[in-house]
Structures are given as C-alpha cells and as structure tokens.
Coordinates of N, CA and C in Angstrom, one line a residue:
Chain A
K20 N 7.9 -10.8 -16.6 CA 7.1 -11.3 -15.4 C 5.7 -10.5 -15.3
A21 N 4.8 -11.7 -15.2 CA 3.2 -10.6 -15.1 C 3.3 -10.1 -13.6
G22 N 2.6 -9.0 -13.5 CA 2.4 -8.5 -12.4 C 0.9 -9.3 -11.5
V23 N 0.6 -8.6 -10.3 CA -0.1 -9.2 -9.5 C -1.6 -9.0 -10.4
T24 N -2.5 -9.8 -10.3 CA -3.7 -9.8 -11.0 C -4.7 -9.8 -10.0
Q25 N -6.0 -9.3 -10.2 CA -7.1 -9.2 -9.2 C -8.4 -9.4 -10.1
T26 N -9.1 -10.3 -9.9 CA -10.5 -10.5 -10.4 C -11.7 -10.7 -9.4
P27 N -12.7 -9.9 -9.9 CA -13.2 -9.0 -10.8 C -12.5 -7.9 -10.5
R28 N -12.7 -6.9 -11.5 CA -12.0 -5.4 -11.2 C -13.3 -4.4 -10.8
Y29 N -14.3 -5.1 -11.2 CA -15.7 -4.0 -10.8 C -16.6 -5.2 -10.3
L30 N -17.3 -4.6 -9.1 CA -18.2 -5.6 -8.6 C -19.1 -4.6 -7.9
I31 N -20.7 -5.1 -8.2 CA -21.7 -4.6 -7.4 C -22.6 -5.3 -6.7
K32 N -22.7 -5.2 -5.6 CA -23.2 -6.2 -4.4 C -24.6 -5.4 -3.7
T33 N -25.3 -6.0 -3.2 CA -26.7 -5.4 -2.3 C -25.9 -5.8 -1.0
R34 N -26.6 -4.7 -0.2 CA -26.5 -5.1 1.3 C -26.9 -6.5 2.0
G35 N -26.1 -7.2 2.5 CA -26.3 -8.5 3.0 C -25.9 -9.6 2.5
Q36 N -25.6 -9.4 1.1 CA -24.9 -10.4 0.5 C -23.4 -10.5 0.6
Q37 N -22.7 -11.7 0.2 CA -21.2 -11.9 0.5 C -20.5 -11.7 -1.0
V38 N -19.3 -11.8 -0.8 CA -18.6 -11.4 -1.9 C -17.2 -12.2 -1.8
T39 N -17.0 -12.5 -3.0 CA -15.4 -13.4 -2.9 C -14.7 -12.5 -4.0
L40 N -13.1 -12.0 -3.7 CA -12.3 -11.5 -4.5 C -11.2 -12.3 -4.7
S41 N -10.6 -12.3 -5.5 CA -9.3 -13.5 -5.9 C -8.4 -12.4 -6.5
C42 N -7.1 -13.0 -5.9 CA -6.0 -12.3 -6.4 C -4.9 -13.6 -6.7
S43 N -4.2 -13.1 -8.1 CA -2.9 -13.9 -8.1 C -1.7 -13.1 -8.2
P44 N -0.8 -13.8 -7.4 CA 0.6 -12.9 -6.9 C 1.6 -13.2 -8.1
I45 N 2.6 -12.4 -8.3 CA 3.6 -12.4 -9.1 C 4.3 -14.0 -8.8
S46 N 4.6 -14.5 -10.1 CA 5.2 -16.0 -9.8 C 6.3 -16.1 -9.2
G47 N 6.4 -16.8 -7.9 CA 7.5 -16.9 -7.0 C 7.3 -16.5 -6.0
H48 N 6.4 -15.4 -5.7 CA 5.9 -14.8 -4.6 C 5.1 -15.3 -3.4
R49 N 5.2 -15.6 -2.2 CA 4.7 -16.6 -1.6 C 3.8 -15.9 -0.3
S50 N 3.9 -14.5 -0.3 CA 3.2 -13.8 0.7 C 2.2 -12.9 0.1
V51 N 1.1 -12.9 0.5 CA -0.1 -12.3 -0.3 C -0.9 -11.5 1.1
S52 N -1.1 -10.1 0.6 CA -1.8 -9.0 1.8 C -2.8 -8.8 1.2
W53 N -3.6 -8.1 1.8 CA -4.9 -7.5 1.3 C -5.1 -6.2 2.1
Y54 N -5.5 -5.2 1.5 CA -5.8 -3.9 2.0 C -7.2 -3.4 1.8
Q55 N -7.7 -2.5 2.3 CA -8.9 -1.5 1.9 C -8.6 -0.3 1.8
Q56 N -9.1 0.2 0.6 CA -8.7 1.8 0.5 C -9.8 2.5 0.2
T57 N -10.2 3.4 1.2 CA -11.1 4.1 1.0 C -10.7 6.0 1.3
P58 N -11.9 7.0 0.6 CA -11.3 8.1 0.8 C -11.3 8.4 2.3
G59 N -11.8 8.1 3.0 CA -12.0 8.7 4.4 C -10.9 7.9 5.4
Q60 N -10.7 6.6 5.2 CA -9.7 6.1 5.9 C -8.6 5.5 5.2
G61 N -8.3 5.6 4.0 CA -7.1 5.6 3.3 C -6.7 4.1 3.1
L62 N -5.7 3.7 3.3 CA -5.1 2.2 3.2 C -5.0 1.4 4.3
Q63 N -6.0 0.6 4.6 CA -6.1 -0.3 5.9 C -5.7 -1.6 5.6
F64 N -4.7 -2.2 6.4 CA -4.3 -3.6 6.2 C -5.7 -4.6 6.6
L65 N -5.9 -5.5 6.0 CA -6.6 -6.5 6.4 C -6.3 -7.6 6.8
F66 N -5.3 -8.5 5.9 CA -4.8 -9.6 6.5 C -3.7 -10.1 5.5
E67 N -2.6 -10.9 6.1 CA -1.7 -11.5 5.2 C -1.5 -13.0 5.1
Y68 N -1.2 -13.6 3.9 CA -1.2 -14.9 4.0 C 0.2 -15.2 3.4
F69 N 0.8 -16.4 4.2 CA 2.0 -16.7 4.0 C 2.0 -18.4 3.8
S70 N 2.4 -19.0 3.0 CA 2.2 -20.5 2.9 C 1.1 -21.2 3.5
E71 N -0.3 -20.5 2.7 CA -1.7 -21.1 3.3 C -1.8 -20.7 4.5
T72 N -1.3 -19.9 5.6 CA -1.4 -19.5 6.6 C -1.8 -18.3 7.0
Q73 N -2.6 -17.9 7.6 CA -2.8 -16.5 8.0 C -1.7 -15.8 9.0
R74 N -1.0 -14.9 8.6 CA 0.4 -14.7 9.7 C -0.2 -13.4 10.4
N75 N -0.8 -12.6 9.7 CA -1.2 -11.2 10.3 C -2.7 -10.8 10.0
K76 N -3.2 -10.1 11.0 CA -4.5 -9.7 10.9 C -4.9 -8.2 11.2
G77 N -5.3 -7.4 10.5 CA -5.7 -6.0 10.8 C -6.8 -6.1 11.6
N78 N -7.7 -4.8 11.9 CA -8.3 -4.6 12.7 C -9.7 -4.5 12.0
F79 N -10.0 -5.6 11.4 CA -11.4 -5.7 10.7 C -12.3 -6.6 11.4
P80 N -13.6 -6.6 11.2 CA -14.7 -7.5 11.8 C -14.4 -8.9 11.3
G81 N -15.0 -10.1 12.1 CA -14.9 -11.3 11.6 C -15.7 -11.5 10.2
R82 N -16.4 -10.6 9.5 CA -16.9 -10.6 8.3 C -15.9 -10.7 7.1
F83 N -14.8 -10.3 7.4 CA -13.7 -10.3 6.6 C -12.9 -11.4 6.8
S84 N -12.8 -12.2 5.8 CA -11.9 -13.5 6.2 C -11.3 -13.9 4.7
G85 N -10.3 -14.6 4.8 CA -9.2 -14.9 3.6 C -8.8 -16.2 3.3
R86 N -8.2 -16.9 2.4 CA -7.6 -17.9 2.5 C -6.5 -17.7 1.3
Q87 N -5.5 -18.9 1.5 CA -4.6 -18.7 0.4 C -4.2 -20.1 -0.2
F88 N -4.2 -20.6 -1.3 CA -4.0 -22.1 -2.0 C -2.7 -22.3 -1.9
S89 N -2.5 -23.5 -2.3 CA -1.0 -24.1 -2.5 C -0.2 -23.5 -3.6
N90 N -0.8 -22.7 -4.6 CA -0.1 -22.0 -5.7 C 0.0 -20.7 -5.3
S91 N -0.3 -20.2 -4.0 CA -0.1 -18.8 -3.6 C -1.3 -18.0 -3.9
R92 N -1.9 -18.5 -4.7 CA -3.2 -17.7 -5.3 C -4.1 -17.4 -3.5
S93 N -4.7 -16.2 -3.7 CA -5.7 -15.8 -2.4 C -6.9 -15.4 -3.0
E94 N -8.1 -15.6 -2.0 CA -9.2 -15.2 -2.1 C -9.6 -14.6 -1.1
M95 N -10.1 -13.4 -0.9 CA -10.8 -12.7 0.2 C -12.2 -12.7 0.2
N96 N -13.1 -12.8 1.1 CA -14.4 -12.8 1.4 C -14.8 -12.2 2.4
V97 N -16.0 -11.4 2.1 CA -16.8 -10.3 3.0 C -18.2 -10.9 2.7
S98 N -18.8 -11.2 4.1 CA -19.9 -11.7 4.3 C -20.9 -10.6 4.8
T99 N -22.1 -10.7 4.6 CA -23.1 -9.8 5.1 C -22.7 -8.5 4.6
L100 N -22.6 -8.0 3.6 CA -22.1 -6.9 3.3 C -22.7 -5.6 4.0
E101 N -22.3 -4.5 3.9 CA -22.8 -3.4 4.7 C -22.2 -2.1 3.6
L102 N -22.9 -1.0 3.8 CA -22.7 0.0 2.6 C -21.2 0.5 3.0
G103 N -20.7 0.5 3.9 CA -19.4 0.8 4.1 C -18.3 0.1 3.9
D104 N -18.8 -1.1 3.5 CA -17.7 -2.2 2.7 C -17.5 -1.8 1.5
S105 N -18.0 -0.5 0.7 CA -17.9 -0.1 -0.3 C -16.5 0.4 -0.4
A106 N -15.3 0.1 -1.2 CA -14.1 0.4 -1.4 C -13.1 -0.3 -2.4
L107 N -12.1 0.0 -2.5 CA -11.1 -0.5 -3.5 C -10.5 -1.4 -2.5
Y108 N -10.5 -2.8 -2.9 CA -9.6 -3.9 -2.4 C -8.6 -4.2 -3.2
L109 N -7.2 -4.1 -2.3 CA -5.9 -4.2 -2.9 C -5.5 -5.4 -2.4
C110 N -4.6 -6.2 -3.6 CA -3.8 -7.1 -3.1 C -2.5 -6.8 -3.4
A111 N -1.6 -7.2 -2.6 CA -0.2 -7.2 -2.4 C 0.4 -8.5 -2.6
S112 N 1.8 -8.7 -3.2 CA 2.5 -9.8 -3.0 C 4.1 -9.6 -2.7
S113 N 4.5 -10.5 -2.2 CA 6.0 -10.3 -1.8 C 6.7 -11.5 -2.0
L114 N 7.9 -11.5 -1.9 CA 8.8 -12.8 -1.9 C 8.5 -13.6 -0.7
S115 N 8.6 -13.2 0.3 CA 8.6 -13.7 1.5 C 7.8 -12.9 2.7
Q116 N 8.3 -13.0 4.0 CA 7.5 -12.5 4.9 C 8.3 -11.0 5.1
G117 N 9.4 -11.0 4.9 CA 10.2 -9.7 5.2 C 11.6 -9.8 5.4
P118 N 12.4 -8.5 5.2 CA 11.8 -7.4 4.6 C 12.0 -7.5 3.4
Y119 N 10.7 -7.3 2.6 CA 10.6 -7.1 1.2 C 9.5 -6.3 0.7
E120 N 9.8 -5.6 -0.4 CA 8.6 -4.8 -0.8 C 7.6 -5.5 -1.3
Q121 N 6.2 -5.0 -1.5 CA 5.1 -5.3 -1.7 C 4.8 -4.9 -3.2
Y122 N 4.5 -5.7 -3.9 CA 3.9 -5.3 -5.2 C 2.3 -5.1 -5.4
F123 N 1.9 -4.1 -5.6 CA 0.3 -4.3 -5.5 C -0.6 -4.4 -7.0
G124 N -1.6 -5.2 -6.8 CA -2.5 -5.1 -8.0 C -3.5 -4.0 -8.3
P125 N -4.2 -3.9 -9.4 CA -5.0 -3.0 -9.5 C -6.1 -2.8 -8.7
G126 N -6.5 -3.7 -8.2 CA -7.5 -3.6 -7.0 C -8.9 -4.3 -7.8
T127 N -9.8 -4.4 -6.6 CA -11.3 -4.8 -7.1 C -12.0 -3.5 -6.4
R128 N -12.9 -3.1 -7.3 CA -13.9 -1.9 -6.8 C -15.2 -2.5 -6.5
L129 N -15.3 -2.3 -5.2 CA -16.6 -3.3 -4.7 C -17.9 -1.8 -4.2
T130 N -19.1 -2.1 -4.8 CA -19.7 -1.0 -4.5 C -21.1 -1.7 -3.9
V131 N -21.4 -1.5 -2.5 CA -22.4 -2.1 -2.0 C -23.5 -1.0 -1.9
T132 N -24.5 -1.6 -2.5 CA -26.0 -0.6 -2.8 C -26.9 -1.2 -1.6
Chain B
A7 N 0.8 0.7 18.9 CA 0.5 0.8 17.3 C 1.1 1.6 16.7
Q8 N 1.6 1.0 15.4 CA 2.5 2.1 14.5 C 1.1 2.9 14.0
S9 N 1.7 4.2 13.6 CA 1.2 5.0 12.8 C 2.1 6.2 11.8
V10 N 1.1 6.6 10.8 CA 2.0 7.1 9.9 C 1.5 8.4 9.6
S11 N 2.2 9.6 9.7 CA 1.6 10.8 9.3 C 2.2 11.4 8.2
Q12 N 1.6 12.0 7.1 CA 2.2 13.0 6.1 C 1.8 14.2 6.3
H13 N 2.6 15.3 6.2 CA 2.5 16.3 6.8 C 1.7 17.3 5.9
N14 N 1.1 17.0 4.5 CA 0.6 17.8 3.5 C -0.4 16.9 3.0
H15 N -1.8 17.3 3.0 CA -2.7 16.8 2.3 C -2.4 17.1 0.6
H16 N -2.5 18.3 0.3 CA -2.4 18.6 -1.1 C -1.5 19.4 -1.4
V17 N -0.6 19.2 -2.6 CA 0.6 20.1 -2.8 C 0.5 20.6 -4.1
I18 N 0.6 21.8 -4.3 CA 0.4 22.1 -5.8 C 1.8 23.2 -6.2
L19 N 2.3 22.3 -7.1 CA 3.7 23.1 -7.6 C 3.8 23.4 -9.2
S20 N 4.5 24.1 -9.6 CA 4.7 24.4 -10.9 C 5.9 23.6 -11.5
E21 N 5.9 23.4 -12.8 CA 6.8 22.3 -13.0 C 8.5 23.2 -13.2
A22 N 9.3 22.4 -12.6 CA 10.7 22.6 -12.4 C 10.8 23.2 -11.0
A23 N 9.7 23.2 -10.1 CA 9.8 23.6 -8.5 C 10.7 22.4 -8.2
S24 N 10.9 22.5 -6.9 CA 11.5 21.6 -5.8 C 10.5 20.9 -5.3
L25 N 10.6 19.4 -4.6 CA 9.3 18.8 -4.1 C 10.0 18.4 -2.8
E26 N 9.3 18.7 -1.7 CA 9.7 17.6 -0.5 C 8.4 17.5 0.2
L27 N 8.0 16.4 0.4 CA 6.8 15.7 1.0 C 7.4 14.9 2.6
G28 N 6.7 15.4 3.4 CA 7.1 15.1 4.6 C 6.3 13.7 5.0
C29 N 7.1 12.8 5.9 CA 6.3 11.7 6.6 C 7.2 11.3 7.7
N30 N 6.2 11.2 8.9 CA 6.7 10.8 10.1 C 6.0 9.6 10.7
Y31 N 6.9 8.8 11.5 CA 6.2 7.5 11.9 C 6.3 7.1 13.4
S32 N 5.4 6.6 13.9 CA 5.5 6.2 15.4 C 5.7 4.9 15.7
Y33 N 6.7 4.3 16.1 CA 7.1 3.1 16.2 C 8.6 3.2 16.6
G34 N 9.0 2.4 17.8 CA 10.3 2.5 18.6 C 11.3 1.8 17.9
G35 N 10.7 0.5 17.3 CA 11.6 -0.6 17.1 C 12.2 -0.3 15.5
T36 N 12.8 -1.1 15.0 CA 13.5 -1.1 13.7 C 12.3 -1.4 12.7
V37 N 12.5 -0.7 11.5 CA 11.6 -0.3 10.5 C 12.1 -0.4 9.3
N38 N 11.2 -0.9 8.2 CA 11.4 -0.6 6.8 C 10.6 0.5 6.5
L39 N 10.8 1.3 5.4 CA 10.1 2.3 4.9 C 10.1 2.6 3.3
F40 N 9.2 3.0 3.0 CA 8.8 3.0 1.6 C 8.0 4.1 1.4
W41 N 8.1 4.4 -0.2 CA 7.4 5.3 -0.5 C 6.6 4.7 -1.9
Y42 N 5.5 5.0 -2.1 CA 4.8 4.4 -3.0 C 4.0 5.7 -3.8
V43 N 3.7 5.6 -5.2 CA 3.0 6.4 -5.9 C 2.0 5.7 -6.5
Q44 N 0.8 6.7 -6.7 CA -0.4 6.1 -7.2 C -0.7 7.3 -8.4
Y45 N -0.4 6.9 -9.8 CA -1.0 8.0 -10.7 C -2.4 7.7 -11.1
P46 N -2.9 8.8 -11.5 CA -4.5 8.5 -11.8 C -4.9 7.5 -12.6
G47 N -5.7 6.8 -12.1 CA -6.2 5.3 -12.8 C -5.1 4.1 -12.8
Q48 N -4.1 4.5 -12.0 CA -3.1 3.4 -12.1 C -2.7 2.9 -10.8
H49 N -2.3 1.6 -10.7 CA -2.2 1.0 -9.3 C -0.9 1.4 -8.5
L50 N -1.0 1.1 -7.3 CA 0.2 1.7 -6.3 C 1.4 1.0 -7.0
Q51 N 2.6 2.0 -7.0 CA 4.1 1.7 -7.6 C 5.0 2.0 -6.5
L52 N 6.1 1.1 -6.3 CA 7.0 1.4 -5.4 C 8.0 2.4 -6.2
L53 N 8.2 3.5 -5.3 CA 9.1 4.5 -5.8 C 10.4 4.3 -5.1
L54 N 10.6 4.0 -4.0 CA 11.8 3.8 -3.2 C 11.5 2.7 -1.9
K55 N 12.8 2.6 -1.4 CA 12.6 1.8 -0.1 C 13.9 1.6 0.8
Y56 N 13.4 1.7 2.0 CA 14.9 1.9 2.9 C 14.6 0.8 3.8
F57 N 15.6 -0.3 3.8 CA 15.9 -1.3 4.7 C 17.1 -1.1 5.8
S58 N 18.1 -0.8 5.5 CA 19.3 -0.3 6.1 C 20.3 0.3 5.4
G59 N 21.2 0.6 6.3 CA 22.6 1.3 5.5 C 22.4 2.7 5.3
D60 N 22.8 3.0 4.3 CA 23.2 4.7 3.9 C 21.4 5.3 3.8
P61 N 21.3 6.2 5.0 CA 19.7 6.7 5.0 C 19.4 7.4 3.9
L62 N 20.2 7.9 3.0 CA 19.9 8.6 1.8 C 19.6 7.5 0.6
V63 N 18.5 7.3 0.2 CA 18.2 6.4 -0.7 C 17.7 7.1 -1.9
K64 N 17.9 6.5 -3.0 CA 17.4 7.0 -4.4 C 16.4 6.2 -5.0
G65 N 15.5 6.6 -5.6 CA 14.4 5.7 -6.3 C 14.3 5.9 -7.7
I66 N 13.0 5.5 -8.2 CA 13.0 5.8 -9.5 C 12.6 7.2 -10.0
K67 N 12.7 7.7 -11.1 CA 12.3 8.8 -11.7 C 12.7 9.8 -11.1
G68 N 13.9 9.9 -10.4 CA 14.6 10.9 -9.8 C 14.4 11.2 -8.3
F69 N 13.6 10.5 -7.9 CA 13.0 10.9 -6.5 C 14.3 10.1 -5.5
E70 N 14.3 10.9 -4.3 CA 15.2 10.5 -3.3 C 14.5 10.5 -2.0
A71 N 14.9 10.1 -0.9 CA 14.5 10.1 0.2 C 15.4 9.9 1.4
E72 N 15.2 10.8 2.5 CA 16.2 10.6 3.6 C 15.5 10.0 4.7
F73 N 16.1 9.0 5.3 CA 15.8 8.6 6.6 C 16.5 9.2 7.7
I74 N 16.0 9.8 8.9 CA 16.3 10.4 10.0 C 15.7 9.9 11.1
K75 N 16.6 8.7 11.8 CA 16.1 8.0 12.8 C 15.8 8.8 14.1
S76 N 16.3 10.0 14.3 CA 16.3 10.6 15.6 C 15.0 11.4 15.3
K77 N 14.3 11.5 14.1 CA 13.2 12.2 14.1 C 12.1 11.2 13.5
F78 N 12.1 10.3 13.5 CA 11.4 9.1 12.8 C 10.7 9.7 11.7
S79 N 11.7 10.1 10.9 CA 11.0 10.7 9.6 C 11.7 10.0 8.2
F80 N 11.0 10.2 7.2 CA 11.3 9.6 6.1 C 10.7 10.5 4.8
N81 N 11.3 11.7 4.6 CA 11.0 12.7 3.5 C 11.3 12.5 2.5
L82 N 10.2 12.7 1.4 CA 10.7 12.3 0.0 C 11.0 13.6 -0.8
R83 N 12.0 13.5 -1.9 CA 12.3 14.9 -2.3 C 12.4 14.4 -3.9
K84 N 12.6 15.7 -4.6 CA 12.7 15.8 -6.1 C 13.2 17.0 -6.4
P85 N 14.3 17.2 -7.0 CA 14.9 18.7 -7.2 C 14.1 19.2 -8.1
S86 N 13.4 18.9 -9.3 CA 12.6 19.4 -10.3 C 11.7 18.4 -10.6
V87 N 10.4 18.8 -10.5 CA 9.0 17.9 -10.7 C 8.7 18.3 -12.3
Q88 N 8.0 17.4 -12.6 CA 7.6 17.7 -14.0 C 6.0 17.1 -13.8
W89 N 5.2 17.6 -14.8 CA 3.6 17.5 -15.1 C 3.4 15.8 -15.0
S90 N 4.0 15.2 -15.2 CA 3.9 13.7 -15.2 C 4.1 13.2 -13.7
D91 N 4.5 14.0 -12.7 CA 4.7 13.8 -11.4 C 3.4 13.6 -10.7
T92 N 2.3 14.3 -11.4 CA 1.0 14.4 -10.7 C 0.2 13.3 -10.3
A93 N 0.1 13.0 -9.0 CA -0.2 11.7 -8.5 C -0.4 11.6 -7.0
E94 N -1.0 10.7 -6.7 CA -1.0 10.6 -4.8 C 0.5 9.9 -4.5
Y95 N 1.1 10.4 -3.5 CA 2.0 9.5 -2.8 C 1.7 9.2 -1.5
F96 N 2.2 7.9 -1.1 CA 2.0 7.2 0.2 C 3.5 6.8 0.7
C97 N 3.3 7.5 2.1 CA 4.6 6.8 2.9 C 4.0 5.4 3.6
A98 N 4.8 4.4 3.6 CA 4.6 3.4 4.5 C 5.4 2.9 5.4
V99 N 5.2 2.1 6.3 CA 6.2 1.5 7.5 C 5.4 0.2 7.6
N100 N 6.8 -0.8 7.7 CA 6.8 -1.8 8.2 C 7.9 -2.3 9.1
A101 N 7.3 -2.7 10.5 CA 8.0 -2.9 11.6 C 8.2 -4.4 11.2
H102 N 9.8 -4.3 11.6 CA 10.3 -5.7 11.8 C 9.5 -7.1 12.2
N103 N 8.9 -7.0 13.2 CA 8.1 -7.9 14.0 C 6.6 -7.7 13.5
Y104 N 6.3 -7.1 12.3 CA 5.1 -7.3 12.0 C 4.6 -8.0 10.7
G105 N 5.5 -8.9 10.1 CA 5.4 -9.6 9.0 C 5.2 -8.5 8.0
Q106 N 4.0 -8.7 6.9 CA 4.0 -8.1 5.9 C 2.9 -7.0 6.2
N107 N 2.6 -6.6 7.4 CA 1.6 -5.6 7.7 C 2.2 -4.3 7.4
F108 N 1.7 -3.5 6.2 CA 2.3 -2.1 6.2 C 1.2 -1.2 6.4
V109 N 1.8 -0.3 7.3 CA 0.9 1.0 7.8 C 1.1 2.1 6.9
F110 N 0.0 2.5 6.2 CA 0.3 3.5 5.1 C -0.2 5.0 5.9
G111 N 0.6 6.2 5.3 CA 0.0 7.3 5.8 C -1.3 7.6 4.7
P112 N -1.9 8.7 5.2 CA -2.9 9.4 4.6 C -2.9 9.6 2.9
G113 N -1.6 9.8 2.7 CA -1.4 10.1 1.1 C -1.4 11.6 1.2
T114 N -0.4 12.2 0.2 CA -0.4 13.3 -0.4 C -0.4 13.6 -1.8
R115 N -1.5 14.3 -2.0 CA -1.8 14.5 -3.6 C -0.9 15.8 -4.0
L116 N -0.3 15.2 -4.9 CA 0.5 16.5 -5.8 C -0.1 16.6 -7.1
S117 N 0.1 17.8 -7.4 CA -0.8 18.4 -8.8 C 0.6 19.4 -9.2
V118 N 1.0 19.2 -10.3 CA 2.2 19.7 -11.0 C 1.4 20.5 -12.1
L119 N 1.7 21.8 -11.9 CA 1.0 22.6 -12.8 C 1.9 22.9 -14.4
P120 N 1.7 22.8 -15.5 CA 2.6 22.8 -16.6 C 2.8 24.4 -16.9

C-alpha cells in the first residue's frame, strides 16, 4: 500500500506570493491533517479535514487555508507569504477521526525569501 | 489547552546503553498517546501507541512505553540502544474530543555513539 504522498517536495517563494501544497492520503484513509514543523516551534497542528469538511483548526492566521476533495486528497494554501512561513509542512492521514494513529508524508519544504 | 513536554532536548548514549525518554502531558480527560520517530532525512514514523488497556505497550524495534495516568506520563524505553536508533523522538497526545488534532512535544534528539 502506498504511503502518504506530498507534492511538491521543495518550494521557494517570495514574500507576498501565495502557495498551494498537495497531499494524497493512504488509500482508504478519510482524515487528512496538516502540520507545520519549524526548529523553533516544533510540530504545530494547522487543520484537519474529514469527508471534505474542516473538523479541527489550530491557532494559525486566516492566511492558512485548506480543502479536501471527494477522493480524500487535500490541498493547503498559504496566501500573502511571510518569511516566518518558511517551514516543513507535513500532511498526515488516518482511517477516520479517531482514535487512530496518523501516518505522515515526507513533507513539503517551503522557503520564503 | 493540551500541552506536551519532553524532559530532554538532546540525549547522547553509547551503544548497548539503556534508554528512557520522558514525556508528560497536561490534559485531564481521556487521551491517546503516541511516540513517533524521525530518522535523519526520513519522515515521521509511528513507534508505538496507547489507546486503552495494558499501560505497558510494545512498539517496533524493541521500544516500549509505559502510561502512568496519575503522573500524566508516557515514557519511552529501550533496554539496549543501537547506532541506528540515532533520530529525533516525538511524544504526541490526542484528546478524545479533539478529533485528529495531535499535540506534539518539542522532540528529543538521540545520538548513539558506536
């Protein structure tokens, strides 16, 4: 069974631009969560989608948004990029809402210059 | 709000030494507990999990963890580490009424010297 895939793996953007990251969960998994990983703040929860609905949201500004499609694939969008948005963005999928372990993808490394 | 603390930022051990990594969480309700590992250049992988039942859980690669509810702790142990255990270890907590919002600890970097 294929794991969680994320595209692109690396991205360089300029301040003020917007970016869209994509995540394909493990086949059969319906819950997709997004996390931001930085050296200073560690792993922080962004949001979770289940059956195309956002079920949980972390403490991030409205510039961070996401969506989930009917095939459970998910996208995350960041508008008006700031230097502080440079991070590894991780996607995780699980069978349902809980209690189930999450399986993580390799991440998208976003660098904002 | 939930929070997770890990006792050590960086642990250095020699091969064959025993390992214990501390993890404490703050949440009064029912929780699911996890340890994840991130090997250099690789993505996060699940080591073990606790949902309910026996508080001593065994995971992959000889790791185990003990849930002590009264201490809000979920410490990770391995009797004899190997060089290949060099990695970053993250404790995570998921409260039953928080969906799939995992709260991660800051991580403990383990360096095993050959």
